mmCIF file of C-alpha atoms and ligand atoms in Angstrom:
data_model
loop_
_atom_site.group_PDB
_atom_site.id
_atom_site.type_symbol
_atom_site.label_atom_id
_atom_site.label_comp_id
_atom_site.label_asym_id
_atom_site.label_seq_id
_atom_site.Cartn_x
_atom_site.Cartn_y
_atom_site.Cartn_z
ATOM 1 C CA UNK A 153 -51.773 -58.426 -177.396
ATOM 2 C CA UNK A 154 -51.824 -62.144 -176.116
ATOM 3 C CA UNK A 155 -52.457 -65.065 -177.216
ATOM 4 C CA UNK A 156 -54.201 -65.670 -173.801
ATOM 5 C CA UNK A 157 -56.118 -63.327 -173.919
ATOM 6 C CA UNK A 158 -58.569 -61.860 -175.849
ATOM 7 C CA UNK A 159 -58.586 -58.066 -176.643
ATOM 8 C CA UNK A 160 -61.607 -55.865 -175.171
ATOM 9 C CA UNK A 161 -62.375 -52.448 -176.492
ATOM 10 C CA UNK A 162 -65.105 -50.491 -174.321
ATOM 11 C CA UNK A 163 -66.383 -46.916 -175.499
ATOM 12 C CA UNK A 164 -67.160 -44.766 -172.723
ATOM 13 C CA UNK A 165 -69.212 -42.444 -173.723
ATOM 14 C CA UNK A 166 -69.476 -40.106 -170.203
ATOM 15 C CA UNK A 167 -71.776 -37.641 -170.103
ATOM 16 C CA UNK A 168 -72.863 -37.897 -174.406
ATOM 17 C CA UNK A 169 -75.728 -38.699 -176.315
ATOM 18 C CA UNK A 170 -79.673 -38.670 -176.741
ATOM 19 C CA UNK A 171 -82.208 -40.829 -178.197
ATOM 20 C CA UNK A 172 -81.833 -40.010 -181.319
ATOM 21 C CA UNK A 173 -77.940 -39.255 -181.715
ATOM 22 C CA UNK A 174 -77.230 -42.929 -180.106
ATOM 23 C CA UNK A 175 -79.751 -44.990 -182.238
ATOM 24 C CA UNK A 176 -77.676 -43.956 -185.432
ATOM 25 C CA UNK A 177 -74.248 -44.581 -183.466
ATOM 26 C CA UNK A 178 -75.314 -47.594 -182.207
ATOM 27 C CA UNK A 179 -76.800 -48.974 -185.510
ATOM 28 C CA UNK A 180 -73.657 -47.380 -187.307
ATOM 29 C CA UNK A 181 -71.155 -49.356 -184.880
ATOM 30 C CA UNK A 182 -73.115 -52.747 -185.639
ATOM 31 C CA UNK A 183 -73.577 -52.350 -189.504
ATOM 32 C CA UNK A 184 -69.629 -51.655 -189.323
ATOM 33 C CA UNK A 185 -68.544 -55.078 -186.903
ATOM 34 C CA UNK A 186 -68.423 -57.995 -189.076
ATOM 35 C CA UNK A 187 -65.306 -59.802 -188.829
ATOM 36 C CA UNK A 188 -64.154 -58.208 -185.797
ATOM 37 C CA UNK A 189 -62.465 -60.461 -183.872
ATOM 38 C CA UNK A 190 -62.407 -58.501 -180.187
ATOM 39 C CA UNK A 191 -64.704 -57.925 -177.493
ATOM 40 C CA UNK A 192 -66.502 -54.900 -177.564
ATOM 41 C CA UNK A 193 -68.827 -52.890 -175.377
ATOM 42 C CA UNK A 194 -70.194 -49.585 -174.885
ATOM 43 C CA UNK A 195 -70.898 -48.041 -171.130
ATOM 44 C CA UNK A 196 -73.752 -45.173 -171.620
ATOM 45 C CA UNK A 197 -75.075 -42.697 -169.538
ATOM 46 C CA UNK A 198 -77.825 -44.475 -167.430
ATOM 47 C CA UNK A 199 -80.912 -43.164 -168.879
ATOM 48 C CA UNK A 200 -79.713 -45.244 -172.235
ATOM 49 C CA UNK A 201 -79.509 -48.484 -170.797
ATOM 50 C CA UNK A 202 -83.425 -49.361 -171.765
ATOM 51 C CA UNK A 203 -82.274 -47.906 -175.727
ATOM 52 C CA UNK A 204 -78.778 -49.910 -175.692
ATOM 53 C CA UNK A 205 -80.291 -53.481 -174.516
ATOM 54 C CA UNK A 206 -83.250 -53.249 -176.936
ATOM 55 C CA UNK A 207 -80.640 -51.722 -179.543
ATOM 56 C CA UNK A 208 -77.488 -54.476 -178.322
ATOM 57 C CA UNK A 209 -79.187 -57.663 -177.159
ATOM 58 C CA UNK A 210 -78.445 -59.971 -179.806
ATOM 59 C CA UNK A 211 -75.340 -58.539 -181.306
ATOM 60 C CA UNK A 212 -72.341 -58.970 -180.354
ATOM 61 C CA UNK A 213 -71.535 -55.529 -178.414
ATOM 62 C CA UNK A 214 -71.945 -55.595 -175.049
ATOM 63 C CA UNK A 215 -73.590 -52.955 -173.077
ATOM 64 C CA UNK A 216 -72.256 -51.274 -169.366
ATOM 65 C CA UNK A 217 -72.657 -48.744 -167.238
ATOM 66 C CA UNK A 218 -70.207 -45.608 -165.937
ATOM 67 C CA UNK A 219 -70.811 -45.924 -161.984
ATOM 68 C CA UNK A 220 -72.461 -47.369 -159.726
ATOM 69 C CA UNK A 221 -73.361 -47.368 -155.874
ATOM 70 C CA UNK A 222 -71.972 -49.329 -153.812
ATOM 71 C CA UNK A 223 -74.841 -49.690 -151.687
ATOM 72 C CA UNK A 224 -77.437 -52.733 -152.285
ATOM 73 C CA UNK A 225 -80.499 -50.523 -151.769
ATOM 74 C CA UNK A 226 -82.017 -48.344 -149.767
ATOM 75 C CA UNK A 227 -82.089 -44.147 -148.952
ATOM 76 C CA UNK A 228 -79.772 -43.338 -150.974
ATOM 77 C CA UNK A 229 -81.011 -40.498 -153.216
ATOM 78 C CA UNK A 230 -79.652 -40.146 -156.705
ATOM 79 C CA UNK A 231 -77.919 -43.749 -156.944
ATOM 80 C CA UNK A 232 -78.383 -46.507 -158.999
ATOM 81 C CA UNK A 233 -77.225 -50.400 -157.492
ATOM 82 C CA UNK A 234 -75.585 -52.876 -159.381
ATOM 83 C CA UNK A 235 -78.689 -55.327 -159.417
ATOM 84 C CA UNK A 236 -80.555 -52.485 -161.445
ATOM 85 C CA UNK A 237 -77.847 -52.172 -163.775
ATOM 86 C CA UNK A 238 -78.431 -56.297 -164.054
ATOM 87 C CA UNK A 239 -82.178 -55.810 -164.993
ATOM 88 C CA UNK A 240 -81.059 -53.931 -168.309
ATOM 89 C CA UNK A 241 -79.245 -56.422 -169.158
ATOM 90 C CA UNK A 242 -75.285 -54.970 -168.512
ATOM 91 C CA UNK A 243 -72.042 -56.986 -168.338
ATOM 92 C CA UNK A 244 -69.949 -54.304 -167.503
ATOM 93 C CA UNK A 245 -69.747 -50.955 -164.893
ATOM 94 C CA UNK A 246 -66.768 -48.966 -165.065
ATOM 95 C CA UNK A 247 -65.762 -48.292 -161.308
ATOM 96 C CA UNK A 248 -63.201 -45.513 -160.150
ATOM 97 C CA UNK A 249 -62.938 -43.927 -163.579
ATOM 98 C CA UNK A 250 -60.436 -40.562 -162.726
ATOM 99 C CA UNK A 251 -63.535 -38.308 -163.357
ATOM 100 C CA UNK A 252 -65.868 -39.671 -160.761
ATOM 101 C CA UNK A 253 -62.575 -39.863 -158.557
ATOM 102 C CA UNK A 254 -61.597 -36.045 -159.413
ATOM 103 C CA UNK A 255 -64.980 -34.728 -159.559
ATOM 104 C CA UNK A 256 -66.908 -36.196 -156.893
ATOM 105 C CA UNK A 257 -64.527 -37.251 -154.206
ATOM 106 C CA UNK A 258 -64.624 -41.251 -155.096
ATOM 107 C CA UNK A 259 -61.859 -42.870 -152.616
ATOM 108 C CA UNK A 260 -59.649 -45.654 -153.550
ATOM 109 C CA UNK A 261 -62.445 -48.071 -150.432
ATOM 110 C CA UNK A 262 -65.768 -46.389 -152.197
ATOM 111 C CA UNK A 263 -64.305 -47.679 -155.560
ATOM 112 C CA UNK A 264 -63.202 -50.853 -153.851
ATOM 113 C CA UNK A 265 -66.723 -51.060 -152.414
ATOM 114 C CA UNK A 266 -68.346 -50.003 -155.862
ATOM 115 C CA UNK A 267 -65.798 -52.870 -157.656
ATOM 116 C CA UNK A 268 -67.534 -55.958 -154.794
ATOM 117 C CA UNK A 269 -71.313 -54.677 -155.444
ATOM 118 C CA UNK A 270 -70.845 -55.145 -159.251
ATOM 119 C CA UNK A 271 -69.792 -58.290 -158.899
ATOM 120 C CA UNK A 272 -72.316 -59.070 -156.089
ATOM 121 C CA UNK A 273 -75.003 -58.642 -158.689
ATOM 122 C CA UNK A 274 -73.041 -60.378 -161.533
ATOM 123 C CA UNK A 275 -71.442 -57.446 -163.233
ATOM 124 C CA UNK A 276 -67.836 -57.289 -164.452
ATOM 125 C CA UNK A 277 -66.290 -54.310 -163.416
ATOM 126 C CA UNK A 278 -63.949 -52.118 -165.418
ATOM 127 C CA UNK A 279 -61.399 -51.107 -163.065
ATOM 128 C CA UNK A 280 -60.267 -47.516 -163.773
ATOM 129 C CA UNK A 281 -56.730 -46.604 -162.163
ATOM 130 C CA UNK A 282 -54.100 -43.813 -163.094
ATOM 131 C CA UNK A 283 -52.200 -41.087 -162.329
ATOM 132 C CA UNK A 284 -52.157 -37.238 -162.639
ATOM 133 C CA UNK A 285 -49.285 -35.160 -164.408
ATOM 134 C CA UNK A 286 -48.403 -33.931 -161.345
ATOM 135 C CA UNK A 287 -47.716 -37.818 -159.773
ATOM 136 C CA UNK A 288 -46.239 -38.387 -163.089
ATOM 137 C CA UNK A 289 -43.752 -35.898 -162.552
ATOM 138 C CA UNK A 290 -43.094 -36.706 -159.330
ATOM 139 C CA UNK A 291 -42.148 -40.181 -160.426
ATOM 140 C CA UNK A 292 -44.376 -42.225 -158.380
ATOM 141 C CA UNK A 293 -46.917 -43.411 -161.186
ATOM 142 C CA UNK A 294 -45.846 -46.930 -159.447
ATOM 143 C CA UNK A 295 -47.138 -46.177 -156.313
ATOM 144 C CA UNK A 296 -49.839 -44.763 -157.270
ATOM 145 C CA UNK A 297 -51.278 -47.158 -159.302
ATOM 146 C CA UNK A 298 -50.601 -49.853 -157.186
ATOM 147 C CA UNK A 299 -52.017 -48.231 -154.159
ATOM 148 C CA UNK A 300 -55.872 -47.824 -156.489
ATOM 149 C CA UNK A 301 -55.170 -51.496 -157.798
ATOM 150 C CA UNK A 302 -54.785 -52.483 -154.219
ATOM 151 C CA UNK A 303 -57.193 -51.390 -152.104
ATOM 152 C CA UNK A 304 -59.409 -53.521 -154.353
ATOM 153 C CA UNK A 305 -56.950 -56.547 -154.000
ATOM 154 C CA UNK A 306 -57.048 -56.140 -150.049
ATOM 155 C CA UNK A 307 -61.214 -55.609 -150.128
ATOM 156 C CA UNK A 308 -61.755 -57.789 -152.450
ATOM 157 C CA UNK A 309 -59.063 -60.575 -152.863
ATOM 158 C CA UNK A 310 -56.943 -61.287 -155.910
ATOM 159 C CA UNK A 311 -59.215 -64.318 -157.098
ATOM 160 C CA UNK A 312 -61.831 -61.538 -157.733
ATOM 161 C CA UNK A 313 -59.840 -59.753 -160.784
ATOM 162 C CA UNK A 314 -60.706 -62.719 -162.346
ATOM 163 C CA UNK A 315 -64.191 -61.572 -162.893
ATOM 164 C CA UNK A 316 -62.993 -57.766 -163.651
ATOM 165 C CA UNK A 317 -61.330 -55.811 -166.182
ATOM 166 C CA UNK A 318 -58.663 -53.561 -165.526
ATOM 167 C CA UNK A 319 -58.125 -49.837 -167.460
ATOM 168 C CA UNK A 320 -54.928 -48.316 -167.309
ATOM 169 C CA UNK A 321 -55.562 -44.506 -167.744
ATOM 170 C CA UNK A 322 -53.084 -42.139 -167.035
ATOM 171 C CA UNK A 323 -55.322 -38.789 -166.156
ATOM 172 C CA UNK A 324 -53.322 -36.403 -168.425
ATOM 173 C CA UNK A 325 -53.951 -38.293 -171.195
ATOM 174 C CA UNK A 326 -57.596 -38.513 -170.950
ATOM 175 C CA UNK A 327 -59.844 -36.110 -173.242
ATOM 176 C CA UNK A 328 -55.939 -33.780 -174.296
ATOM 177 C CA UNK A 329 -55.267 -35.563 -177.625
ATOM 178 C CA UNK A 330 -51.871 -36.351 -175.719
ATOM 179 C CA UNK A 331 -51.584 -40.421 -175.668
ATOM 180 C CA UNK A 332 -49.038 -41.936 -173.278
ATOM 181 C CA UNK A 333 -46.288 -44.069 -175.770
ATOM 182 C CA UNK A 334 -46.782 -47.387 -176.105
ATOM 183 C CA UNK A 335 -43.910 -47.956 -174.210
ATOM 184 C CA UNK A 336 -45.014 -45.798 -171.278
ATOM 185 C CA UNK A 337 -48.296 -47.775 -171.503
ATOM 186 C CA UNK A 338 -46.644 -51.232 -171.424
ATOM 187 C CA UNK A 339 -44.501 -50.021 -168.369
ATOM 188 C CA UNK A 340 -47.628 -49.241 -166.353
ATOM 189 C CA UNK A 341 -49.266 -52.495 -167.700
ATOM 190 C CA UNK A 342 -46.699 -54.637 -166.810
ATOM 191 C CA UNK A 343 -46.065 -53.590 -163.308
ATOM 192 C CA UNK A 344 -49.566 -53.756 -163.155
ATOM 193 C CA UNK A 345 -49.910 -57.520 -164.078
ATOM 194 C CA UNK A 346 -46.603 -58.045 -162.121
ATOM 195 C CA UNK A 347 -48.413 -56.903 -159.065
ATOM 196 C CA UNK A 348 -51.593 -59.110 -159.422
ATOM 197 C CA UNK A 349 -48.927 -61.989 -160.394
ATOM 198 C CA UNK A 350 -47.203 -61.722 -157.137
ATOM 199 C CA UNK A 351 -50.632 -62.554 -155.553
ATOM 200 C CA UNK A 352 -52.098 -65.080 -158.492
ATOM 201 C CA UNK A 353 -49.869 -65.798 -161.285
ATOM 202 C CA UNK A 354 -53.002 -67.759 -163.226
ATOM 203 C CA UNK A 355 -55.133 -64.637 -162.173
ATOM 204 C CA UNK A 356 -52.596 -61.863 -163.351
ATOM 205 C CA UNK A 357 -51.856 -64.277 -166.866
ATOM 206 C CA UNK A 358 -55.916 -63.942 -167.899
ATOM 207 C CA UNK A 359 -56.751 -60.457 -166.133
ATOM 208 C CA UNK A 360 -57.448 -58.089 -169.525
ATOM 209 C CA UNK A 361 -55.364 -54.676 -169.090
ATOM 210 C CA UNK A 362 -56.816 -52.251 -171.027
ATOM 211 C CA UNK A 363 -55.180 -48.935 -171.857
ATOM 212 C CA UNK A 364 -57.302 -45.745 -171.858
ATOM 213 C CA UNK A 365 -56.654 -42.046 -172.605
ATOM 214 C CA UNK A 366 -56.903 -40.496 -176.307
ATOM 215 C CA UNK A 367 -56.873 -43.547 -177.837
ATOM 216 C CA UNK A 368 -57.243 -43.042 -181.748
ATOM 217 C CA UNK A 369 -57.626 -44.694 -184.349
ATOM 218 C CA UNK A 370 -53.928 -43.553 -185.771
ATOM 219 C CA UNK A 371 -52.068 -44.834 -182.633
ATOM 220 C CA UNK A 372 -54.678 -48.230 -181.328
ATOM 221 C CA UNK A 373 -52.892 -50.683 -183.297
ATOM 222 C CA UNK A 374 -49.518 -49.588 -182.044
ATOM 223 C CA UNK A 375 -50.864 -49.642 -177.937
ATOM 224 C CA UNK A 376 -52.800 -53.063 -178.688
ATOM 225 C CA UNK A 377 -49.634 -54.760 -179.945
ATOM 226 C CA UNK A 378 -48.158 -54.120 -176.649
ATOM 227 C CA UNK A 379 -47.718 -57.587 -174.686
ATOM 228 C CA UNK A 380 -49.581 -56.424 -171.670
ATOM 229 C CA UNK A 381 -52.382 -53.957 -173.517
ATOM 230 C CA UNK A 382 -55.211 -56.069 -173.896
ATOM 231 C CA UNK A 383 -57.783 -53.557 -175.495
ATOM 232 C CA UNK A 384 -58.764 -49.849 -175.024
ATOM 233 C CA UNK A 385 -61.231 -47.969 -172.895
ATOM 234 C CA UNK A 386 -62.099 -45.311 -175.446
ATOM 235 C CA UNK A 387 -63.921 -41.703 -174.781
ATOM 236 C CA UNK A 388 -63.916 -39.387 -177.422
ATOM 237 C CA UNK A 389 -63.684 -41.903 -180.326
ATOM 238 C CA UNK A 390 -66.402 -43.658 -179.119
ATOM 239 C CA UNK A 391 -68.575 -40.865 -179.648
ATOM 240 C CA UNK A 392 -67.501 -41.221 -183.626
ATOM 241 C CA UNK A 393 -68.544 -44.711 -185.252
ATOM 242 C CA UNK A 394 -66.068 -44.656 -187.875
ATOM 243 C CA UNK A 395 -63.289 -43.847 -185.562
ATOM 244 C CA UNK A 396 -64.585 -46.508 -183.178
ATOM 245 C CA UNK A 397 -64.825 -49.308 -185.589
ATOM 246 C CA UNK A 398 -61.629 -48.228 -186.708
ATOM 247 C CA UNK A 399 -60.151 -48.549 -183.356
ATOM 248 C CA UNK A 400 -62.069 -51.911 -182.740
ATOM 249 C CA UNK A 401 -60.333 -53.201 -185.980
ATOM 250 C CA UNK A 402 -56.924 -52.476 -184.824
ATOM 251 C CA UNK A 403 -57.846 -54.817 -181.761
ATOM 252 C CA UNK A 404 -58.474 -57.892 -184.199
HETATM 253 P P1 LIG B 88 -60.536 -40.215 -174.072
HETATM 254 O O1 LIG B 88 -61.246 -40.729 -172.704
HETATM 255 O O2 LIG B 88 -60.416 -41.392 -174.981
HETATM 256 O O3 LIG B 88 -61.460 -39.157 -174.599
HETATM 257 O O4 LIG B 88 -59.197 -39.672 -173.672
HETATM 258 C C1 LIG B 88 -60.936 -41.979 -172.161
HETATM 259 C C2 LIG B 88 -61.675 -42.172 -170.864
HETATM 260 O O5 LIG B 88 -61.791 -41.217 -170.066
HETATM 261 O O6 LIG B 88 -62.178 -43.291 -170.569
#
């Protein structure tokens, strides 16, 4: 929490939903809004982008994607570009999100290149970085993180995190009910802003941190309050309205 800054809270909802299912989430999440005083946004499976901008446009939740290619166009079977992600209407993409990192081989200069097409086409990426238990317990969260946040600072230049998001999400929290402290949080945060300070201090004082990883709505307010947590990147409470509004509240 900042007064600089204003907080963000973006659902993710992966690989969730159908027509049907998201129309009364959706409508749920805007009847429930009024008087919220953060950003929020929800990144849906591609398919829904046509449902969420006729659903969205209007209101004040914004809509995003969960990947994109980092390719402009072309033979590229399977992929979706950042300027088709425009035409429905998105503000945000998530890029490097753990799972597409884990799951399907996504390297720190594909996520880099994934973070430069967004923004090519006018999308504000959502900057996913974090480590595994394993790094955790090896005590190099540090370099860890700093090595995803900087690829994308060496591709892309510090001045661009000015047009980005950034989502702090330490991998064994995300989707195992087991939430890093707020203090662990703020650690990771601030060496995160520290970093981008070193570079840009006006870039690093207005870049939005968000935390991500079993966020809830019995521990948001607690991570929000956090000097460097500027929001939450939410999964599984997304998915719930009530637990999402309730979460989006605790940002206000
Ligand atoms: P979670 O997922 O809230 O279900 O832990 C967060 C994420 O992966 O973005």
């Amino acid at each position: 929490m900042s007064s600089v800054r204003t907080q963000l809270v973006a659902g993710n909802w992966k690989m969730h939903g159908s027509l049907a299912v998201n129309q009364t989430l959706l409508q749920d999440v805007l009847a429930g809004l009024a008087g919220c005083k953060a950003a929020v946004a929800v990144c849906v499976p591609f398919p829904y982008l046509a449902q969420a901008q006729t659903v969205l446009a209007g209101t004040p939740v914004a809509w995003g994607a969960q990947t994109v290619s980092e390719y402009a166009q072309g033979a590229y079977t399977g992929e979706v570009a950042a300027a088709m992600l425009a035409d429905f209407g998105c503000r945000y993409v998530l890029v490097g999100h753990s799972e597409r990192r884990a799951l399907y081989g996504e390297s720190d200069a594909a996520v880099a290149a994934k973070f430069m097409a967004a923004q090519q086409a006018g999308l504000i990426p959502i900057l996913c970085v974090g480590e595994t238990l394993a790094e955790r317990e090896a005590a190099i969260t540090g370099e860890v993180v700093t090595r995803q946040l900087e690829a994308v600072i060496d591709a892309a230049g510090v001045q661009a995190l000015a047009r980005a998001v950034v989502a702090y999400e330490p991998v064994w929290a995300i989707g195992t009910g087991k939430t890093a402290t707020p203090q662990q949080a703020q650690a990771v945060h601030a060496l995160i802003r520290g970093r981008v300070a070193a570079a840009d201090a006006a870039v690093a004082e207005k870049l939005q941190l968000l935390y991500g990883g079993s966020v809830k709505p019995g521990n948001a307010a607690e991570l929000f309050a956090m000097p460097d947590i500027d929001g939450g990147l939410i999964g599984g409470a997304a998915l719930v309205a009530a637990d999402f509004l309730a979460i989006c509240a605790a940002a206000s």
